[in-house]
Coordinates of C-alpha atoms and ligand atoms in Angstrom, one line a residue:
M1 CA 6.8 14.5 27.8
S2 CA 6.6 12.0 25.0
V3 CA 3.6 9.9 24.2
D4 CA 3.6 6.0 24.3
W5 CA 2.0 5.4 21.0
K6 CA 3.2 2.6 18.6
N7 CA 2.4 1.8 15.0
W8 CA 0.3 -1.3 14.2
A9 CA 3.4 -3.7 14.0
G10 CA 4.8 -2.6 17.3
N11 CA 8.1 -2.1 16.1
I12 CA 8.1 1.7 16.3
T13 CA 7.2 3.8 19.5
F14 CA 6.4 7.4 18.5
E15 CA 8.3 10.0 19.6
A16 CA 6.0 12.9 19.3
A17 CA 6.0 15.3 22.1
R18 CA 2.1 16.1 21.6
V19 CA -0.8 14.2 19.7
H20 CA -3.7 15.9 18.4
R21 CA -6.9 14.6 17.5
P22 CA -8.9 17.4 15.7
E23 CA -12.5 17.1 15.1
S24 CA -12.9 19.9 12.2
V25 CA -10.8 21.1 9.5
E26 CA -10.4 24.5 11.3
Q27 CA -8.7 22.7 14.2
V28 CA -6.3 21.1 11.9
Q29 CA -5.6 24.6 10.3
E30 CA -5.3 26.0 13.9
I31 CA -2.8 23.2 14.9
V32 CA -0.6 23.3 11.9
S33 CA -0.4 27.2 11.9
A34 CA 0.9 27.0 15.7
A35 CA 3.0 24.1 15.3
E36 CA 7.0 24.5 14.4
Q37 CA 7.2 20.9 13.3
V38 CA 4.2 18.5 12.7
R39 CA 3.6 15.2 11.0
V40 CA 0.3 13.5 10.1
L41 CA -0.7 10.0 11.4
G42 CA -3.1 7.8 9.5
S43 CA -4.0 4.5 10.9
G44 CA -0.2 3.7 11.8
H45 CA 0.1 0.6 9.7
S46 CA 3.4 1.5 8.2
F47 CA 6.5 -0.4 9.5
N48 CA 9.3 2.4 9.7
R49 CA 9.6 6.0 11.3
I50 CA 7.6 7.8 8.2
A51 CA 4.9 9.2 10.2
D52 CA 6.9 10.0 13.1
T53 CA 8.2 13.3 15.0
T54 CA 9.6 14.7 18.0
A55 CA 7.1 17.5 17.9
D56 CA 3.4 17.7 17.1
L57 CA 1.8 14.6 15.6
V58 CA -1.8 15.0 14.1
S59 CA -4.1 12.2 13.7
V60 CA -7.1 12.9 11.3
A61 CA -9.1 9.8 12.4
G62 CA -11.6 12.3 14.3
L63 CA -12.6 14.5 11.4
P64 CA -16.0 13.9 10.3
A65 CA -16.3 11.2 7.6
E66 CA -19.0 12.9 5.7
V67 CA -19.0 10.2 2.4
R68 CA -20.4 12.2 -0.5
V69 CA -21.1 10.6 -3.9
D70 CA -21.0 12.7 -7.0
A71 CA -22.9 10.5 -9.6
E72 CA -22.4 13.1 -12.4
R73 CA -18.7 13.5 -12.0
G74 CA -18.3 9.4 -11.1
T75 CA -16.5 10.5 -7.9
V76 CA -16.8 10.1 -4.1
S77 CA -15.4 12.5 -1.7
V78 CA -14.4 11.6 2.0
A79 CA -12.4 12.7 4.8
G80 CA -8.9 11.6 4.7
G81 CA -8.7 9.6 7.9
V82 CA -11.6 7.2 6.7
R83 CA -10.3 3.5 6.5
Y84 CA -11.0 1.9 2.9
G85 CA -13.0 -0.8 4.6
E86 CA -15.6 1.7 6.0
L87 CA -15.9 3.6 2.5
A88 CA -16.2 0.7 0.8
A89 CA -19.1 -0.7 2.8
Q90 CA -20.9 2.5 2.2
L91 CA -19.9 2.8 -1.4
D92 CA -21.3 -0.6 -2.2
A93 CA -24.5 0.0 -0.5
A94 CA -25.0 3.0 -2.8
G95 CA -24.2 0.8 -5.8
Y96 CA -20.6 1.9 -6.4
A97 CA -17.0 0.7 -6.2
L98 CA -13.3 1.3 -6.4
H99 CA -11.1 0.1 -8.8
N100 CA -8.9 -1.9 -6.4
L101 CA -8.0 -2.3 -2.6
G102 CA -4.9 -3.3 -0.8
S103 CA -4.7 -6.8 1.0
L104 CA -6.3 -5.2 4.1
P105 CA -9.2 -2.7 4.6
H106 CA -8.0 -1.5 7.9
I107 CA -5.9 1.3 6.6
S108 CA -6.8 5.0 6.1
I109 CA -7.3 6.2 2.8
A110 CA -5.0 9.4 3.1
G111 CA -2.2 7.4 4.7
A112 CA -2.2 4.8 2.1
V113 CA -2.3 6.9 -0.6
A114 CA 0.5 8.9 0.6
T115 CA 2.8 5.9 0.5
G116 CA 1.5 4.5 -2.9
T117 CA -0.2 1.6 -1.4
H118 CA -1.4 -1.1 -4.1
G119 CA -3.4 -4.1 -4.6
S120 CA -2.8 -6.3 -7.5
G121 CA -3.6 -6.4 -11.3
A122 CA -1.8 -6.1 -14.4
G123 CA -4.2 -3.5 -15.6
L124 CA -4.8 -1.6 -12.2
G125 CA -2.9 1.2 -10.9
N126 CA -2.1 1.6 -7.2
L127 CA -4.6 3.0 -4.8
A128 CA -3.6 6.4 -5.5
T129 CA -4.2 6.6 -8.9
A130 CA -8.0 6.6 -7.9
I131 CA -7.5 10.1 -6.5
A132 CA -9.1 12.7 -8.5
G133 CA -8.7 15.6 -6.0
L134 CA -7.5 16.5 -2.7
Q135 CA -7.5 19.1 0.0
L136 CA -4.6 19.8 2.2
V137 CA -3.9 22.1 5.1
T138 CA -0.5 23.6 4.2
A139 CA 2.3 24.9 6.5
D140 CA 0.8 28.4 6.9
G141 CA -2.6 26.8 7.9
E142 CA -4.2 27.4 4.5
L143 CA -6.7 25.1 3.0
V144 CA -5.4 24.0 -0.8
E145 CA -7.4 22.3 -3.3
L146 CA -5.7 20.3 -5.9
R147 CA -7.3 18.5 -8.8
R148 CA -6.1 16.2 -11.6
D149 CA -5.6 19.0 -14.1
D150 CA -3.4 21.2 -11.7
P151 CA 0.1 20.8 -12.7
D152 CA 1.2 20.2 -9.0
F153 CA -1.3 17.3 -8.6
A154 CA 0.8 14.6 -9.7
G155 CA 3.5 15.5 -7.1
A156 CA 0.9 15.9 -4.3
V157 CA -0.6 12.6 -4.1
V158 CA 2.1 10.3 -2.9
A159 CA 3.7 12.8 -0.9
L160 CA 4.7 11.0 2.4
G161 CA 2.7 13.4 4.5
A162 CA 5.5 16.0 3.4
L163 CA 3.4 18.9 1.9
G164 CA 0.4 19.2 4.4
V165 CA -2.5 17.4 6.1
V166 CA -4.7 16.0 3.4
V167 CA -8.2 16.4 5.1
R168 CA -10.5 15.3 2.3
V169 CA -10.0 13.2 -0.9
E170 CA -11.9 12.7 -3.9
L171 CA -12.0 9.1 -5.5
D172 CA -13.3 8.0 -8.9
I173 CA -15.8 5.5 -8.8
S174 CA -17.6 2.8 -10.8
P175 CA -20.8 1.0 -10.7
T176 CA -20.5 -1.9 -8.2
Y177 CA -19.3 -5.2 -9.4
Q178 CA -19.0 -8.9 -8.2
V179 CA -15.6 -10.8 -8.0
R180 CA -14.9 -14.5 -7.5
Q181 CA -11.9 -15.5 -5.4
T182 CA -10.0 -18.9 -5.9
V183 CA -6.8 -20.0 -4.3
Y184 CA -4.8 -22.6 -6.2
E185 CA -2.0 -24.7 -4.6
D186 CA 1.3 -25.9 -5.6
L187 CA 2.0 -24.0 -9.0
P188 CA 5.5 -25.7 -10.2
R189 CA 8.0 -22.8 -9.9
A190 CA 9.3 -23.7 -13.5
R191 CA 5.9 -22.7 -15.1
V192 CA 6.0 -19.4 -13.3
D193 CA 9.0 -18.4 -15.3
A194 CA 7.8 -19.9 -18.5
H195 CA 4.3 -18.4 -18.3
W196 CA 4.9 -15.2 -16.3
A197 CA 3.2 -13.1 -18.8
E198 CA 0.1 -15.0 -19.2
L199 CA 0.1 -15.8 -15.4
A200 CA 0.4 -12.2 -14.4
T201 CA -2.6 -11.1 -16.5
S202 CA -4.8 -14.0 -16.0
A203 CA -7.5 -12.5 -13.9
Y204 CA -8.4 -9.1 -12.7
S205 CA -6.1 -9.5 -9.5
V206 CA -3.4 -12.1 -9.3
S207 CA -1.2 -12.7 -6.0
L208 CA 1.7 -15.5 -5.8
F209 CA 2.5 -16.6 -2.2
T210 CA 5.9 -18.4 -1.9
D211 CA 8.7 -19.2 0.7
W212 CA 11.2 -19.1 -2.2
S213 CA 12.2 -22.9 -1.3
G214 CA 11.2 -26.1 -3.2
D215 CA 9.8 -26.9 -6.7
T216 CA 6.4 -25.1 -6.2
V217 CA 5.1 -21.6 -5.2
N218 CA 2.6 -22.3 -2.3
Q219 CA -0.5 -20.5 -3.5
V220 CA -1.9 -18.4 -6.2
W221 CA -4.9 -16.1 -5.2
L222 CA -7.0 -15.4 -8.3
K223 CA -9.6 -12.7 -8.0
R224 CA -11.8 -12.8 -11.3
L225 CA -14.6 -10.4 -12.2
D226 CA -17.7 -12.5 -12.1
D227 CA -18.8 -13.4 -15.5
G228 CA -20.8 -16.4 -14.4
E229 CA -18.0 -18.9 -15.3
A230 CA -16.5 -21.2 -12.8
A231 CA -12.8 -20.9 -12.2
P232 CA -10.6 -22.9 -14.3
A233 CA -9.8 -26.5 -13.1
E234 CA -6.3 -25.8 -13.2
L235 CA -3.8 -23.0 -13.4
F236 CA -0.5 -24.0 -15.2
G237 CA -0.4 -27.1 -13.3
A238 CA -1.8 -25.7 -9.7
R239 CA -5.2 -27.1 -8.5
P240 CA -7.7 -25.2 -6.6
A241 CA -7.5 -25.6 -2.8
D242 CA -9.7 -28.2 -1.0
G243 CA -10.9 -25.5 1.5
P244 CA -10.2 -21.8 2.7
R245 CA -6.6 -20.9 3.0
H246 CA -4.4 -18.2 4.9
P247 CA -1.2 -17.2 3.0
I248 CA 0.8 -18.6 5.8
S249 CA 0.7 -22.3 6.0
G250 CA -0.9 -23.5 9.2
V251 CA -2.4 -20.3 10.1
S252 CA -6.4 -20.3 10.4
P253 CA -8.0 -18.7 7.3
V254 CA -10.6 -17.4 9.7
N255 CA -9.4 -13.7 9.1
C256 CA -9.2 -14.3 5.1
T257 CA -11.9 -13.1 2.5
E258 CA -14.2 -15.6 1.0
Q259 CA -12.4 -18.0 -1.4
G260 CA -13.8 -21.1 -3.2
D261 CA -14.9 -19.2 -6.3
V262 CA -18.0 -17.8 -4.6
P263 CA -19.4 -14.6 -6.1
G264 CA -19.5 -11.5 -3.6
P265 CA -19.2 -7.9 -3.8
W266 CA -15.8 -6.3 -4.8
H267 CA -14.9 -5.1 -1.2
T268 CA -15.6 -8.4 0.2
R269 CA -13.1 -10.3 -2.3
L270 CA -10.2 -7.8 -3.4
P271 CA -8.6 -7.4 0.2
H272 CA -7.0 -11.0 1.3
F273 CA -8.3 -9.8 5.1
R274 CA -11.6 -9.1 6.7
L275 CA -12.1 -5.7 8.3
E276 CA -13.2 -7.3 11.8
F277 CA -10.4 -9.5 12.2
T278 CA -6.4 -8.9 12.6
P279 CA -5.0 -8.8 9.1
S280 CA -1.9 -11.0 7.9
S281 CA 0.0 -12.9 10.8
G282 CA -0.4 -9.9 13.2
E283 CA 3.1 -10.6 14.5
E284 CA 5.5 -9.4 11.6
L285 CA 7.7 -6.7 9.8
Q286 CA 7.2 -6.3 6.2
S287 CA 9.5 -5.1 3.1
E288 CA 8.3 -4.7 -0.5
F289 CA 10.4 -3.8 -3.5
F290 CA 9.2 -3.0 -7.0
V291 CA 10.9 -3.8 -10.4
A292 CA 9.8 -3.4 -13.9
R293 CA 7.1 -6.3 -14.8
Q294 CA 9.2 -7.5 -17.7
D295 CA 12.3 -7.9 -15.3
A296 CA 10.2 -10.3 -13.0
V297 CA 11.7 -13.6 -14.1
A298 CA 15.3 -12.3 -13.4
A299 CA 14.3 -10.6 -10.1
F300 CA 12.9 -14.0 -8.9
A301 CA 16.2 -15.7 -9.5
A302 CA 18.1 -12.8 -7.9
V303 CA 15.8 -13.1 -4.8
E304 CA 16.4 -17.1 -4.8
R305 CA 20.3 -16.3 -4.9
V306 CA 19.9 -15.1 -1.2
R307 CA 17.1 -17.1 -0.1
H308 CA 19.6 -18.7 2.6
L309 CA 19.3 -15.2 4.1
V310 CA 15.7 -14.6 3.4
T311 CA 14.1 -17.9 4.2
P312 CA 15.2 -18.3 7.7
V313 CA 13.3 -14.9 8.6
L314 CA 10.5 -15.1 6.3
Q315 CA 6.9 -16.0 7.2
I316 CA 5.7 -15.6 3.5
S317 CA 6.2 -13.7 0.4
E318 CA 3.7 -12.3 -1.8
V319 CA 4.2 -11.5 -5.6
R320 CA 1.7 -8.9 -7.3
V321 CA 1.6 -6.8 -10.2
V322 CA 0.8 -2.9 -10.3
A323 CA 0.0 -0.9 -13.5
A324 CA 2.2 2.1 -14.2
D325 CA 1.3 5.7 -13.2
D326 CA 2.3 9.1 -13.5
L327 CA 2.4 10.4 -9.9
W328 CA 6.1 11.6 -9.2
L329 CA 6.9 9.7 -6.0
S330 CA 4.9 6.5 -6.8
P331 CA 7.0 3.4 -6.8
H332 CA 5.1 2.6 -10.0
Y333 CA 6.0 5.9 -11.7
R334 CA 6.0 5.2 -15.4
R335 CA 6.7 1.6 -14.9
D336 CA 4.5 -1.5 -15.1
S337 CA 5.7 -3.2 -12.0
V338 CA 6.0 -6.5 -10.2
A339 CA 5.8 -6.2 -6.5
L340 CA 8.0 -8.4 -4.3
H341 CA 6.8 -8.5 -0.7
F342 CA 8.1 -10.2 2.3
T343 CA 6.4 -10.6 5.5
W344 CA 9.0 -11.2 8.1
V345 CA 9.3 -12.2 11.4
P346 CA 8.8 -9.7 14.0
D347 CA 12.8 -9.3 14.8
T348 CA 14.3 -5.8 13.2
E349 CA 17.9 -7.0 14.2
A350 CA 17.4 -10.5 12.5
V351 CA 15.7 -9.0 9.4
L352 CA 17.9 -6.3 8.6
P353 CA 20.7 -8.3 7.0
A354 CA 18.0 -10.1 4.6
V355 CA 16.9 -6.8 3.6
A356 CA 20.2 -5.6 2.8
A357 CA 21.0 -8.6 1.0
L358 CA 17.8 -8.2 -1.3
E359 CA 18.5 -4.4 -1.7
A360 CA 21.8 -5.5 -3.1
E361 CA 20.5 -8.4 -5.6
L362 CA 17.7 -6.0 -6.6
A363 CA 19.5 -2.8 -7.3
P364 CA 20.7 -3.7 -11.1
F365 CA 16.7 -3.6 -11.8
G366 CA 16.4 -0.1 -10.3
A367 CA 14.3 -1.5 -7.4
R368 CA 12.1 1.0 -5.7
P369 CA 11.1 0.1 -1.8
H370 CA 7.5 0.5 -0.3
W371 CA 7.9 4.0 1.4
G372 CA 5.9 2.4 4.2
K373 CA 7.8 -0.7 4.9
V374 CA 11.2 -1.9 6.0
F375 CA 14.0 -0.5 3.7
H376 CA 17.6 0.9 3.8
T377 CA 17.9 3.2 1.0
A378 CA 15.7 4.6 -2.0
P379 CA 17.0 5.4 -5.4
D380 CA 16.7 8.7 -6.9
Y381 CA 13.3 9.5 -8.3
E382 CA 13.2 11.0 -11.9
R383 CA 10.8 13.7 -10.5
M384 CA 12.5 14.4 -7.0
G385 CA 13.8 17.9 -8.2
D386 CA 10.2 18.7 -9.0
F387 CA 9.0 17.3 -5.8
R388 CA 11.6 19.5 -3.8
A389 CA 10.5 22.5 -5.6
L390 CA 6.9 22.1 -4.7
A391 CA 7.7 21.2 -1.1
A392 CA 9.8 24.4 -1.1
R393 CA 6.7 26.3 -2.3
L394 CA 4.0 24.8 -0.1
D395 CA 6.2 24.3 3.0
P396 CA 9.1 26.7 2.7
Q397 CA 10.3 26.2 6.3
G398 CA 10.1 22.4 6.0
K399 CA 7.6 22.2 8.9
F400 CA 6.4 18.7 7.5
R401 CA 9.9 17.3 7.5
N402 CA 10.9 14.6 9.8
A403 CA 14.1 12.7 9.7
F404 CA 12.6 10.1 7.4
V405 CA 11.6 12.5 4.7
R406 CA 14.8 14.7 5.2
R407 CA 16.9 11.5 4.4
H408 CA 14.8 10.0 1.7
L409 CA 13.5 12.7 0.1
F410 CA 15.9 15.8 0.4
G411 CA 19.0 13.8 0.8
E412 CA 20.1 15.2 4.1
Ligands
FAD501 C1 -0.9 -6.1 7.7 C2 -0.6 -5.0 6.8 C3 -0.9 -5.4 5.3 C4 -0.4 -4.5 4.4 N1 -0.8 -4.6 3.0 C5 -0.4 -3.9 2.1 C6 -0.9 -3.9 0.8 O1 -1.6 -5.0 0.6 N2 -0.4 -3.2 -0.2 C7 0.5 -2.2 0.2 O2 0.7 -1.6 -1.0 N3 0.8 -1.6 1.3 C8 0.4 -2.7 2.4 N4 0.7 -2.2 3.6 C9 1.2 -1.0 4.0 C10 0.1 0.1 4.3 O3 -0.7 0.1 3.4 C11 0.9 1.4 4.1 O4 2.2 1.4 5.0 C12 0.2 2.5 4.4 O5 0.6 3.6 4.2 C13 -0.6 2.6 5.6 O6 -1.6 3.5 5.8 P1 -1.8 4.4 7.2 O7 -3.0 5.1 7.1 O8 -1.7 3.5 8.3 O9 -0.5 5.4 7.2 P2 0.4 5.7 8.3 O10 1.4 4.7 8.4 O11 -0.4 6.2 9.4 O12 1.3 7.0 7.5 C14 1.8 6.7 6.2 C15 2.2 8.0 5.7 O13 1.2 8.9 5.3 C16 1.0 10.0 5.9 N5 -0.2 10.2 6.3 C17 -1.1 9.7 6.9 N6 -2.4 10.3 6.9 C18 -2.2 11.4 6.1 C19 -3.0 12.5 5.8 N7 -4.4 12.6 6.1 N8 -2.4 13.6 5.2 C20 -1.3 13.6 4.6 N9 -0.2 12.5 5.1 C21 -0.8 11.6 5.7 C22 1.7 9.9 7.1 O14 2.6 11.0 7.5 C23 2.9 8.9 6.6 O15 3.8 9.7 5.9 C24 0.2 -3.3 4.8 C25 0.3 -2.9 6.0 C26 0.1 -3.8 7.1 C27 0.2 -3.5 8.5

């Protein structure tokens, strides 16, 4: 009998025959050894069938969190199923911080890392780049530990759950820091093209929100490290908003993190949305494509060429920047990237033609999709051959492969 479990967006009903919620690593090992086919579920915030299976689905949310700071090594170790928001509050209370967070703190660490989830910041790698080590239960039930200096490590961090169950992660930490968030409105569109390089690097984290229509970009969210200085009174022609804002015009900002240039701990400013509220619009699908940061202006023009298809099914778009990394399946592999994100209306049939049009327009830039969002095809990754060899070693029977993984990673 299949379970009636859905993802956060409600567009995917999981087809798993059985769902397990182990409470110890030993239980994970037993479940995996006994299973013929198995997938891992994080917090279910992906918008496609990446986590799904028709066989055994394992949620790691029940493993003991056990947050352990190693001040000498500059890392924290924690269970993979813990949500960023929970870890961040504990880290900050102990005087520590992570380098960045995604737009929402609700997602599990192992699930976010497995898809290369990112925030924004020209100098900031995606969230997976903070991983210094991980422990995973592989197909035969063995507990394997990989650290950054291991030759397999770069293949195992962004791995779409295809190598095993990540039960523990170790992340780099720094002393805690304060951030000021200011929302600017009505950035003249022409100034974005003219000043893209300066705009993208104008703060620790920069996000542009636009609906791709009109002569202005709706909002710019600047997250600055607090140096005691007030936010600039103008940003390439955009002015600070006169009160709190939600990225989607007309939606109450009550679920958004504090704005108005008020300093506050990193984890209360880097996400756009508060842990205790529903993030984003709550009724939506999402897609995202990454191209090289230096191609951003040409990529904006490419999106605008298909805006007649995009805008009618769009709630809002977000443009962010992500630093290059060395993780084989990371969408930011060896490429400083611009992220073109689309929050769609919650209607798959209506949205797919716009996704296809974007993929066609962005193909010349070698666009890579976000693994956890709505897309049709992913390009071949330079290190795909190495990843397949690693998967063949750790999971020779393909126990962790579902239809999504077979299609996008193994070309089946
Ligand atoms: C409102 C909203 C806002 C978002 N904002 C952002 C954003 O700012 N930036 C961004 O990049 N993305 C964003 N996303 C996408 C989201 O971060 C990714 O889909 C992320 O992977 C979700 O994490 P999860 O724990 O829910 O993973 P799931 O969706 O549960 O799983 C994703 C993948 O991770 C694997 N996995 C999960 N747990 C484990 C584990 N313990 N071991 C091995 N593999 C595992 C699963 O098998 C699957 O392949 C957003 C999504 C939503 C709903």
